[in-house]
Amino acid sequence: MGSAVRPGGAVLFDDEHQGLAAAYDPAKFYNDPRLYRTIGVLAAVWLVWVLGGTRLKLPETRVPAPREAELVRATGGFLARVLHPAAAARRMFEHFFRRLAAGSRRASPGAGPPWGWLEHHPRLNRAEVQQLKDWYARACSGERVPLARLHNLMVRTERQLDT
């Protein structure tokens, strides 16, 4: 110990771990300059670590929100894997007939497909109405129907009826 302690230095032993001893002097402990040097060194090391070693604010990584077309494409891809084209075509025809009934006074919603009304409508091409009838018959019999072409024909028919 003599080689580790300078002249006039002291070595402290804590033999009383179980609480405060009668020899404990808090004023002497808090008046010791080594306490404040230790606290200062610890504060300086902590400050260097905080300012230099860590990022206070992580850069934000924003994942762009999917666009509407991407959402529609993803939903369509999901439905294409689980939905039979004939079932999709039947549902498309149901909505088509419902929109026709809502937009006109002649087509009644509960009377079935309004083929007679569509065939005699002056704005509609008879070949397109016949194509709709053929695809409707194929969809009802469970055969495959070209959904994109069916959709385009339905949209074109509705536009012709609206003009």
GROMACS .gro file of N, CA and C in nm:
model
  489
    1MET      N    1   0.081  -0.119   0.000
    1MET     CA    2   0.000   0.000   0.000
    1MET      C    3   0.085   0.126   0.000
    2GLY      N    4   0.200   0.114   0.057
    2GLY     CA    5   0.286   0.231   0.066
    2GLY      C    6   0.327   0.283  -0.070
    3SER      N    7   0.339   0.196  -0.168
    3SER     CA    8   0.378   0.242  -0.301
    3SER      C    9   0.261   0.302  -0.378
    4ALA      N   10   0.137   0.272  -0.340
    4ALA     CA   11   0.020   0.322  -0.412
    4ALA      C   12  -0.033   0.451  -0.352
    5VAL      N   13   0.008   0.485  -0.230
    5VAL     CA   14  -0.045   0.604  -0.164
    5VAL      C   15   0.067   0.706  -0.151
    6ARG      N   16   0.041   0.828  -0.189
    6ARG     CA   17   0.146   0.930  -0.181
    6ARG      C   18   0.162   0.976  -0.036
    7PRO      N   19   0.270   1.044  -0.008
    7PRO     CA   20   0.292   1.089   0.131
    7PRO      C   21   0.179   1.183   0.175
    8GLY      N   22   0.128   1.162   0.288
    8GLY     CA   23   0.018   1.241   0.343
    8GLY      C   24  -0.118   1.191   0.299
    9GLY      N   25  -0.122   1.087   0.213
    9GLY     CA   26  -0.247   1.030   0.164
    9GLY      C   27  -0.308   0.937   0.265
   10ALA      N   28  -0.429   0.897   0.240
   10ALA     CA   29  -0.500   0.808   0.332
   10ALA      C   30  -0.567   0.697   0.253
   11VAL      N   31  -0.582   0.585   0.318
   11VAL     CA   32  -0.653   0.472   0.261
   11VAL      C   33  -0.777   0.451   0.346
   12LEU      N   34  -0.891   0.442   0.279
   12LEU     CA   35  -1.017   0.424   0.351
   12LEU      C   36  -1.064   0.281   0.333
   13PHE      N   37  -1.107   0.221   0.441
   13PHE     CA   38  -1.165   0.088   0.439
   13PHE      C   39  -1.308   0.098   0.488
   14ASP      N   40  -1.397   0.035   0.418
   14ASP     CA   41  -1.538   0.033   0.459
   14ASP      C   42  -1.565  -0.103   0.520
   15ASP      N   43  -1.549  -0.110   0.649
   15ASP     CA   44  -1.570  -0.237   0.718
   15ASP      C   45  -1.715  -0.253   0.764
   16GLU      N   46  -1.791  -0.147   0.758
   16GLU     CA   47  -1.927  -0.155   0.811
   16GLU      C   48  -2.025  -0.141   0.694
   17HIS      N   49  -2.052  -0.250   0.626
   17HIS     CA   50  -2.141  -0.247   0.510
   17HIS      C   51  -2.288  -0.243   0.548
   18GLN      N   52  -2.321  -0.262   0.671
   18GLN     CA   53  -2.460  -0.284   0.708
   18GLN      C   54  -2.535  -0.156   0.740
   19GLY      N   55  -2.481  -0.041   0.717
   19GLY     CA   56  -2.553   0.082   0.744
   19GLY      C   57  -2.458   0.189   0.792
   20LEU      N   58  -2.513   0.295   0.847
   20LEU     CA   59  -2.434   0.407   0.894
   20LEU      C   60  -2.362   0.371   1.024
   21ALA      N   61  -2.237   0.410   1.027
   21ALA     CA   62  -2.159   0.386   1.149
   21ALA      C   63  -2.149   0.517   1.226
   22ALA      N   64  -2.112   0.508   1.347
   22ALA     CA   65  -2.097   0.627   1.430
   22ALA      C   66  -1.981   0.712   1.382
   23ALA      N   67  -1.884   0.651   1.312
   23ALA     CA   68  -1.767   0.725   1.266
   23ALA      C   69  -1.793   0.797   1.133
   24TYR      N   70  -1.908   0.778   1.072
   24TYR     CA   71  -1.936   0.838   0.942
   24TYR      C   72  -1.959   0.986   0.958
   25ASP      N   73  -1.889   1.066   0.875
   25ASP     CA   74  -1.902   1.212   0.881
   25ASP      C   75  -1.944   1.261   0.743
   26PRO      N   76  -2.072   1.292   0.722
   26PRO     CA   77  -2.118   1.335   0.590
   26PRO      C   78  -2.055   1.467   0.547
   27ALA      N   79  -2.026   1.555   0.638
   27ALA     CA   80  -1.965   1.683   0.600
   27ALA      C   81  -1.827   1.661   0.541
   28LYS      N   82  -1.753   1.569   0.599
   28LYS     CA   83  -1.619   1.538   0.548
   28LYS      C   84  -1.629   1.473   0.408
   29PHE      N   85  -1.731   1.387   0.389
   29PHE     CA   86  -1.750   1.321   0.260
   29PHE      C   87  -1.781   1.424   0.151
   30TYR      N   88  -1.872   1.516   0.178
   30TYR     CA   89  -1.911   1.614   0.078
   30TYR      C   90  -1.809   1.725   0.060
   31ASN      N   91  -1.719   1.744   0.155
   31ASN     CA   92  -1.613   1.844   0.140
   31ASN      C   93  -1.492   1.791   0.066
   32ASP      N   94  -1.488   1.664   0.037
   32ASP     CA   95  -1.374   1.603  -0.032
   32ASP      C   96  -1.378   1.644  -0.179
   33PRO      N   97  -1.271   1.708  -0.230
   33PRO     CA   98  -1.270   1.753  -0.370
   33PRO      C   99  -1.269   1.637  -0.469
   34ARG      N  100  -1.225   1.518  -0.429
   34ARG     CA  101  -1.224   1.403  -0.520
   34ARG      C  102  -1.365   1.364  -0.563
   35LEU      N  103  -1.464   1.384  -0.477
   35LEU     CA  104  -1.602   1.354  -0.511
   35LEU      C  105  -1.647   1.439  -0.630
   36TYR      N  106  -1.616   1.567  -0.624
   36TYR     CA  107  -1.661   1.658  -0.730
   36TYR      C  108  -1.581   1.640  -0.859
   37ARG      N  109  -1.454   1.603  -0.846
   37ARG     CA  110  -1.375   1.571  -0.966
   37ARG      C  111  -1.430   1.445  -1.034
   38THR      N  112  -1.466   1.346  -0.954
   38THR     CA  113  -1.522   1.222  -1.010
   38THR      C  114  -1.656   1.250  -1.080
   39ILE      N  115  -1.740   1.327  -1.014
   39ILE     CA  116  -1.869   1.363  -1.075
   39ILE      C  117  -1.846   1.443  -1.202
   40GLY      N  118  -1.749   1.534  -1.202
   40GLY     CA  119  -1.718   1.613  -1.322
   40GLY      C  120  -1.668   1.527  -1.437
   41VAL      N  121  -1.579   1.430  -1.405
   41VAL     CA  122  -1.528   1.341  -1.510
   41VAL      C  123  -1.642   1.256  -1.566
   42LEU      N  124  -1.726   1.202  -1.479
   42LEU     CA  125  -1.840   1.123  -1.526
   42LEU      C  126  -1.935   1.206  -1.612
   43ALA      N  127  -1.962   1.329  -1.572
   43ALA     CA  128  -2.050   1.417  -1.651
   43ALA      C  129  -1.988   1.449  -1.786
   44ALA      N  130  -1.856   1.474  -1.788
   44ALA     CA  131  -1.789   1.503  -1.915
   44ALA      C  132  -1.790   1.383  -2.008
   45VAL      N  133  -1.764   1.264  -1.954
   45VAL     CA  134  -1.767   1.143  -2.037
   45VAL      C  135  -1.907   1.119  -2.091
   46TRP      N  136  -2.009   1.138  -2.007
   46TRP     CA  137  -2.147   1.121  -2.052
   46TRP      C  138  -2.182   1.221  -2.161
   47LEU      N  139  -2.141   1.347  -2.144
   47LEU     CA  140  -2.172   1.450  -2.243
   47LEU      C  141  -2.104   1.419  -2.376
   48VAL      N  142  -1.978   1.374  -2.371
   48VAL     CA  143  -1.908   1.337  -2.495
   48VAL      C  144  -1.979   1.219  -2.561
   49TRP      N  145  -2.022   1.123  -2.482
   49TRP     CA  146  -2.092   1.007  -2.537
   49TRP      C  147  -2.225   1.048  -2.602
   50VAL      N  148  -2.299   1.135  -2.534
   50VAL     CA  149  -2.429   1.178  -2.588
   50VAL      C  150  -2.411   1.260  -2.715
   51LEU      N  151  -2.321   1.355  -2.713
   51LEU     CA  152  -2.306   1.443  -2.829
   51LEU      C  153  -2.230   1.379  -2.944
   52GLY      N  154  -2.137   1.292  -2.914
   52GLY     CA  155  -2.055   1.238  -3.021
   52GLY      C  156  -2.087   1.096  -3.060
   53GLY      N  157  -2.127   1.015  -2.968
   53GLY     CA  158  -2.142   0.873  -2.996
   53GLY      C  159  -2.281   0.830  -3.034
   54THR      N  160  -2.382   0.907  -3.000
   54THR     CA  161  -2.518   0.867  -3.033
   54THR      C  162  -2.584   0.977  -3.114
   55ARG      N  163  -2.682   0.936  -3.189
   55ARG     CA  164  -2.762   1.034  -3.263
   55ARG      C  165  -2.881   1.071  -3.175
   56LEU      N  166  -2.900   1.199  -3.159
   56LEU     CA  167  -3.011   1.242  -3.076
   56LEU      C  168  -3.144   1.220  -3.148
   57LYS      N  169  -3.145   1.239  -3.280
   57LYS     CA  170  -3.266   1.217  -3.357
   57LYS      C  171  -3.230   1.132  -3.478
   58LEU      N  172  -3.294   1.017  -3.488
   58LEU     CA  173  -3.268   0.930  -3.602
   58LEU      C  174  -3.332   0.990  -3.727
   59PRO      N  175  -3.267   0.975  -3.839
   59PRO     CA  176  -3.329   1.026  -3.962
   59PRO      C  177  -3.456   0.948  -3.993
   60GLU      N  178  -3.558   1.020  -4.035
   60GLU     CA  179  -3.685   0.956  -4.064
   60GLU      C  180  -3.678   0.884  -4.197
   61THR      N  181  -3.717   0.759  -4.194
   61THR     CA  182  -3.726   0.683  -4.318
   61THR      C  183  -3.875   0.664  -4.346
   62ARG      N  184  -3.924   0.739  -4.441
   62ARG     CA  185  -4.066   0.732  -4.476
   62ARG      C  186  -4.087   0.635  -4.589
   63VAL      N  187  -4.172   0.543  -4.564
   63VAL     CA  188  -4.213   0.452  -4.670
   63VAL      C  189  -4.326   0.522  -4.744
   64PRO      N  190  -4.311   0.541  -4.873
   64PRO     CA  191  -4.417   0.613  -4.944
   64PRO      C  192  -4.548   0.535  -4.943
   65ALA      N  193  -4.654   0.609  -4.927
   65ALA     CA  194  -4.786   0.546  -4.926
   65ALA      C  195  -4.816   0.493  -5.066
   66PRO      N  196  -4.880   0.379  -5.073
   66PRO     CA  197  -4.911   0.326  -5.207
   66PRO      C  198  -5.012   0.415  -5.278
   67ARG      N  199  -4.997   0.427  -5.407
   67ARG     CA  200  -5.088   0.506  -5.487
   67ARG      C  201  -5.216   0.426  -5.512
   68GLU      N  202  -5.318   0.497  -5.558
   68GLU     CA  203  -5.448   0.431  -5.580
   68GLU      C  204  -5.436   0.319  -5.682
   69ALA      N  205  -5.361   0.344  -5.789
   69ALA     CA  206  -5.348   0.242  -5.894
   69ALA      C  207  -5.279   0.117  -5.839
   70GLU      N  208  -5.181   0.135  -5.751
   70GLU     CA  209  -5.113   0.019  -5.692
   70GLU      C  210  -5.208  -0.060  -5.602
   71LEU      N  211  -5.292   0.011  -5.526
   71LEU     CA  212  -5.389  -0.058  -5.441
   71LEU      C  213  -5.491  -0.136  -5.525
   72VAL      N  214  -5.538  -0.073  -5.632
   72VAL     CA  215  -5.634  -0.142  -5.719
   72VAL      C  216  -5.569  -0.263  -5.785
   73ARG      N  217  -5.443  -0.247  -5.830
   73ARG     CA  218  -5.372  -0.357  -5.894
   73ARG      C  219  -5.350  -0.472  -5.795
   74ALA      N  220  -5.313  -0.438  -5.671
   74ALA     CA  221  -5.291  -0.543  -5.571
   74ALA      C  222  -5.422  -0.615  -5.537
   75THR      N  223  -5.530  -0.538  -5.522
   75THR     CA  224  -5.659  -0.600  -5.493
   75THR      C  225  -5.706  -0.686  -5.610
   76GLY      N  226  -5.687  -0.634  -5.731
   76GLY     CA  227  -5.723  -0.712  -5.850
   76GLY      C  228  -5.644  -0.840  -5.861
   77GLY      N  229  -5.514  -0.832  -5.829
   77GLY     CA  230  -5.431  -0.953  -5.832
   77GLY      C  231  -5.477  -1.055  -5.731
   78PHE      N  232  -5.517  -1.007  -5.613
   78PHE     CA  233  -5.567  -1.099  -5.511
   78PHE      C  234  -5.697  -1.165  -5.558
   79LEU      N  235  -5.789  -1.082  -5.609
   79LEU     CA  236  -5.917  -1.137  -5.653
   79LEU      C  237  -5.900  -1.229  -5.773
   80ALA      N  238  -5.804  -1.199  -5.859
   80ALA     CA  239  -5.783  -1.283  -5.977
   80ALA      C  240  -5.738  -1.423  -5.937
   81ARG      N  241  -5.671  -1.435  -5.824
   81ARG     CA  242  -5.625  -1.567  -5.780
   81ARG      C  243  -5.735  -1.648  -5.714
   82VAL      N  244  -5.835  -1.582  -5.657
   82VAL     CA  245  -5.935  -1.656  -5.580
   82VAL      C  246  -6.076  -1.652  -5.640
   83LEU      N  247  -6.099  -1.566  -5.738
   83LEU     CA  248  -6.233  -1.548  -5.793
   83LEU      C  249  -6.238  -1.605  -5.935
   84HIS      N  250  -6.337  -1.687  -5.960
   84HIS     CA  251  -6.355  -1.744  -6.093
   84HIS      C  252  -6.409  -1.636  -6.187
   85PRO      N  253  -6.361  -1.630  -6.310
   85PRO     CA  254  -6.408  -1.527  -6.404
   85PRO      C  255  -6.559  -1.532  -6.428
   86ALA      N  256  -6.617  -1.649  -6.430
   86ALA     CA  257  -6.762  -1.657  -6.451
   86ALA      C  258  -6.838  -1.594  -6.335
   87ALA      N  259  -6.792  -1.616  -6.212
   87ALA     CA  260  -6.858  -1.556  -6.095
   87ALA      C  261  -6.841  -1.405  -6.097
   88ALA      N  262  -6.722  -1.359  -6.135
   88ALA     CA  263  -6.700  -1.215  -6.144
   88ALA      C  264  -6.788  -1.154  -6.252
   89ALA      N  265  -6.801  -1.221  -6.365
   89ALA     CA  266  -6.885  -1.169  -6.474
   89ALA      C  267  -7.031  -1.164  -6.432
   90ARG      N  268  -7.079  -1.267  -6.360
   90ARG     CA  269  -7.218  -1.265  -6.313
   90ARG      C  270  -7.242  -1.146  -6.221
   91ARG      N  271  -7.146  -1.122  -6.132
   91ARG     CA  272  -7.160  -1.008  -6.040
   91ARG      C  273  -7.155  -0.876  -6.115
   92MET      N  274  -7.069  -0.868  -6.216
   92MET     CA  275  -7.062  -0.746  -6.297
   92MET      C  276  -7.196  -0.723  -6.368
   93PHE      N  277  -7.257  -0.829  -6.419
   93PHE     CA  278  -7.388  -0.815  -6.485
   93PHE      C  279  -7.495  -0.772  -6.385
   94GLU      N  280  -7.492  -0.826  -6.263
   94GLU     CA  281  -7.589  -0.784  -6.161
   94GLU      C  282  -7.581  -0.634  -6.137
   95HIS      N  283  -7.458  -0.584  -6.120
   95HIS     CA  284  -7.441  -0.440  -6.097
   95HIS      C  285  -7.481  -0.359  -6.221
   96PHE      N  286  -7.448  -0.411  -6.336
   96PHE     CA  287  -7.483  -0.343  -6.461
   96PHE      C  288  -7.635  -0.330  -6.473
   97PHE      N  289  -7.708  -0.439  -6.450
   97PHE     CA  290  -7.854  -0.435  -6.459
   97PHE      C  291  -7.914  -0.345  -6.352
   98ARG      N  292  -7.855  -0.345  -6.233
   98ARG     CA  293  -7.904  -0.258  -6.126
   98ARG      C  294  -7.885  -0.111  -6.162
   99ARG      N  295  -7.769  -0.077  -6.222
   99ARG     CA  296  -7.746   0.062  -6.265
   99ARG      C  297  -7.841   0.100  -6.378
  100LEU      N  298  -7.868   0.007  -6.469
  100LEU     CA  299  -7.963   0.036  -6.577
  100LEU      C  300  -8.102   0.063  -6.520
  101ALA      N  301  -8.144  -0.017  -6.423
  101ALA     CA  302  -8.276   0.000  -6.363
  101ALA      C  303  -8.285   0.132  -6.287
  102ALA      N  304  -8.177   0.172  -6.223
  102ALA     CA  305  -8.178   0.298  -6.149
  102ALA      C  306  -8.176   0.418  -6.243
  103GLY      N  307  -8.115   0.402  -6.361
  103GLY     CA  308  -8.102   0.515  -6.453
  103GLY      C  309  -8.217   0.530  -6.550
  104SER      N  310  -8.304   0.431  -6.560
  104SER     CA  311  -8.414   0.441  -6.657
  104SER      C  312  -8.545   0.401  -6.591
  105ARG      N  313  -8.653   0.445  -6.651
  105ARG     CA  314  -8.785   0.410  -6.597
  105ARG      C  315  -8.836   0.278  -6.656
  106ARG      N  316  -8.784   0.240  -6.772
  106ARG     CA  317  -8.837   0.122  -6.841
  106ARG      C  318  -8.782  -0.008  -6.784
  107ALA      N  319  -8.654  -0.009  -6.748
  107ALA     CA  320  -8.594  -0.133  -6.698
  107ALA      C  321  -8.629  -0.150  -6.551
  108SER      N  322  -8.695  -0.256  -6.517
  108SER     CA  323  -8.732  -0.279  -6.377
  108SER      C  324  -8.627  -0.369  -6.312
  109PRO      N  325  -8.589  -0.340  -6.185
  109PRO     CA  326  -8.479  -0.414  -6.122
  109PRO      C  327  -8.508  -0.560  -6.095
  110GLY      N  328  -8.631  -0.600  -6.072
  110GLY     CA  329  -8.659  -0.738  -6.034
  110GLY      C  330  -8.703  -0.827  -6.149
  111ALA      N  331  -8.716  -0.772  -6.269
  111ALA     CA  332  -8.772  -0.849  -6.381
  111ALA      C  333  -8.669  -0.928  -6.457
  112GLY      N  334  -8.544  -0.932  -6.414
  112GLY     CA  335  -8.440  -1.004  -6.486
  112GLY      C  336  -8.368  -0.913  -6.583
  113PRO      N  337  -8.284  -0.970  -6.666
  113PRO     CA  338  -8.207  -0.889  -6.760
  113PRO      C  339  -8.298  -0.817  -6.859
  114PRO      N  340  -8.276  -0.689  -6.881
  114PRO     CA  341  -8.363  -0.611  -6.972
  114PRO      C  342  -8.317  -0.621  -7.117
  115TRP      N  343  -8.308  -0.743  -7.169
  115TRP     CA  344  -8.255  -0.759  -7.305
  115TRP      C  345  -8.346  -0.696  -7.409
  116GLY      N  346  -8.476  -0.712  -7.394
  116GLY     CA  347  -8.569  -0.653  -7.491
  116GLY      C  348  -8.555  -0.503  -7.498
  117TRP      N  349  -8.544  -0.441  -7.382
  117TRP     CA  350  -8.530  -0.295  -7.376
  117TRP      C  351  -8.398  -0.252  -7.439
  118LEU      N  352  -8.289  -0.326  -7.411
  118LEU     CA  353  -8.159  -0.291  -7.469
  118LEU      C  354  -8.157  -0.313  -7.620
  119GLU      N  355  -8.219  -0.421  -7.667
  119GLU     CA  356  -8.218  -0.450  -7.811
  119GLU      C  357  -8.295  -0.347  -7.892
  120HIS      N  358  -8.398  -0.288  -7.832
  120HIS     CA  359  -8.480  -0.192  -7.905
  120HIS      C  360  -8.442  -0.048  -7.875
  121HIS      N  361  -8.335  -0.027  -7.799
  121HIS     CA  362  -8.293   0.110  -7.768
  121HIS      C  363  -8.224   0.168  -7.891
  122PRO      N  364  -8.262   0.290  -7.933
  122PRO     CA  365  -8.208   0.345  -8.058
  122PRO      C  366  -8.060   0.384  -8.053
  123ARG      N  367  -8.005   0.409  -7.936
  123ARG     CA  368  -7.865   0.452  -7.926
  123ARG      C  369  -7.766   0.336  -7.924
  124LEU      N  370  -7.812   0.216  -7.903
  124LEU     CA  371  -7.721   0.103  -7.884
  124LEU      C  372  -7.703   0.024  -8.013
  125ASN      N  373  -7.581  -0.022  -8.031
  125ASN     CA  374  -7.547  -0.108  -8.144
  125ASN      C  375  -7.598  -0.249  -8.113
  126ARG      N  376  -7.671  -0.308  -8.206
  126ARG     CA  377  -7.729  -0.441  -8.184
  126ARG      C  378  -7.622  -0.548  -8.167
  127ALA      N  379  -7.510  -0.534  -8.236
  127ALA     CA  380  -7.402  -0.633  -8.222
  127ALA      C  381  -7.343  -0.630  -8.081
  128GLU      N  382  -7.332  -0.509  -8.022
  128GLU     CA  383  -7.279  -0.499  -7.886
  128GLU      C  384  -7.377  -0.557  -7.785
  129VAL      N  385  -7.507  -0.534  -7.806
  129VAL     CA  386  -7.607  -0.592  -7.717
  129VAL      C  387  -7.604  -0.745  -7.729
  130GLN      N  388  -7.588  -0.795  -7.851
  130GLN     CA  389  -7.579  -0.940  -7.870
  130GLN      C  390  -7.455  -0.996  -7.802
  131GLN      N  391  -7.343  -0.921  -7.808
  131GLN     CA  392  -7.221  -0.965  -7.739
  131GLN      C  393  -7.243  -0.971  -7.588
  132LEU      N  394  -7.314  -0.872  -7.533
  132LEU     CA  395  -7.348  -0.874  -7.390
  132LEU      C  396  -7.433  -0.997  -7.357
  133LYS      N  397  -7.531  -1.027  -7.441
  133LYS     CA  398  -7.616  -1.144  -7.418
  133LYS      C  399  -7.535  -1.273  -7.421
  134ASP      N  400  -7.444  -1.283  -7.518
  134ASP     CA  401  -7.362  -1.404  -7.529
  134ASP      C  402  -7.274  -1.422  -7.405
  135TRP      N  403  -7.211  -1.313  -7.362
  135TRP     CA  404  -7.125  -1.322  -7.244
  135TRP      C  405  -7.207  -1.350  -7.119
  136TYR      N  406  -7.328  -1.297  -7.113
  136TYR     CA  407  -7.415  -1.325  -6.999
  136TYR      C  408  -7.450  -1.474  -6.995
  137ALA      N  409  -7.482  -1.531  -7.110
  137ALA     CA  410  -7.515  -1.674  -7.116
  137ALA      C  411  -7.393  -1.759  -7.078
  138ARG      N  412  -7.275  -1.719  -7.125
  138ARG     CA  413  -7.154  -1.794  -7.089
  138ARG      C  414  -7.125  -1.783  -6.940
  139ALA      N  415  -7.145  -1.664  -6.881
  139ALA     CA  416  -7.120  -1.646  -6.738
  139ALA      C  417  -7.218  -1.729  -6.656
  140CYS      N  418  -7.343  -1.733  -6.698
  140CYS     CA  419  -7.443  -1.810  -6.624
  140CYS      C  420  -7.419  -1.960  -6.635
  141SER      N  421  -7.355  -2.003  -6.744
  141SER     CA  422  -7.325  -2.146  -6.758
  141SER      C  423  -7.190  -2.183  -6.697
  142GLY      N  424  -7.120  -2.085  -6.638
  142GLY     CA  425  -6.994  -2.113  -6.570
  142GLY      C  426  -6.872  -2.111  -6.661
  143GLU      N  427  -6.887  -2.064  -6.784
  143GLU     CA  428  -6.774  -2.057  -6.876
  143GLU      C  429  -6.694  -1.929  -6.852
  144ARG      N  430  -6.573  -1.930  -6.902
  144ARG     CA  431  -6.483  -1.815  -6.886
  144ARG      C  432  -6.530  -1.699  -6.975
  145VAL      N  433  -6.525  -1.577  -6.918
  145VAL     CA  434  -6.566  -1.456  -6.989
  145VAL      C  435  -6.450  -1.357  -6.982
  146PRO      N  436  -6.417  -1.288  -7.092
  146PRO     CA  437  -6.309  -1.188  -7.087
  146PRO      C  438  -6.355  -1.065  -7.008
  147LEU      N  439  -6.309  -1.055  -6.885
  147LEU     CA  440  -6.362  -0.954  -6.793
  147LEU      C  441  -6.328  -0.812  -6.835
  148ALA      N  442  -6.206  -0.790  -6.884
  148ALA     CA  443  -6.168  -0.654  -6.923
  148ALA      C  444  -6.254  -0.607  -7.041
  149ARG      N  445  -6.273  -0.692  -7.139
  149ARG     CA  446  -6.356  -0.655  -7.254
  149ARG      C  447  -6.502  -0.638  -7.213
  150LEU      N  448  -6.549  -0.723  -7.122
  150LEU     CA  449  -6.686  -0.710  -7.071
  150LEU      C  450  -6.704  -0.577  -7.000
  151HIS      N  451  -6.608  -0.541  -6.916
  151HIS     CA  452  -6.616  -0.414  -6.845
  151HIS      C  453  -6.619  -0.298  -6.943
  152ASN      N  454  -6.530  -0.300  -7.042
  152ASN     CA  455  -6.526  -0.191  -7.139
  152ASN      C  456  -6.657  -0.181  -7.217
  153LEU      N  457  -6.716  -0.293  -7.253
  153LEU     CA  458  -6.843  -0.292  -7.325
  153LEU      C  459  -6.955  -0.239  -7.237
  154MET      N  460  -6.956  -0.275  -7.111
  154MET     CA  461  -7.059  -0.223  -7.019
  154MET      C  462  -7.046  -0.073  -7.002
  155VAL      N  463  -6.922  -0.025  -6.987
  155VAL     CA  464  -6.901   0.120  -6.972
  155VAL      C  465  -6.945   0.192  -7.098
  156ARG      N  466  -6.908   0.140  -7.214
  156ARG     CA  467  -6.946   0.202  -7.341
  156ARG      C  468  -7.099   0.204  -7.356
  157THR      N  469  -7.165   0.095  -7.318
  157THR     CA  470  -7.312   0.088  -7.327
  157THR      C  471  -7.376   0.191  -7.234
  158GLU      N  472  -7.326   0.202  -7.112
  158GLU     CA  473  -7.382   0.300  -7.018
  158GLU      C  474  -7.362   0.442  -7.068
  159ARG      N  475  -7.248   0.470  -7.127
  159ARG     CA  476  -7.224   0.605  -7.182
  159ARG      C  477  -7.319   0.635  -7.297
  160GLN      N  478  -7.343   0.537  -7.382
  160GLN     CA  479  -7.436   0.559  -7.493
  160GLN      C  480  -7.577   0.581  -7.441
  161LEU      N  481  -7.613   0.515  -7.334
  161LEU     CA  482  -7.747   0.535  -7.277
  161LEU      C  483  -7.760   0.670  -7.208
  162ASP      N  484  -7.650   0.722  -7.154
  162ASP     CA  485  -7.655   0.849  -7.082
  162ASP      C  486  -7.658   0.969  -7.176
  163THR      N  487  -7.614   0.954  -7.300
  163THR     CA  488  -7.610   1.069  -7.391
  163THR      C  489  -7.744   1.096  -7.453
   0.00000   0.00000   0.00000
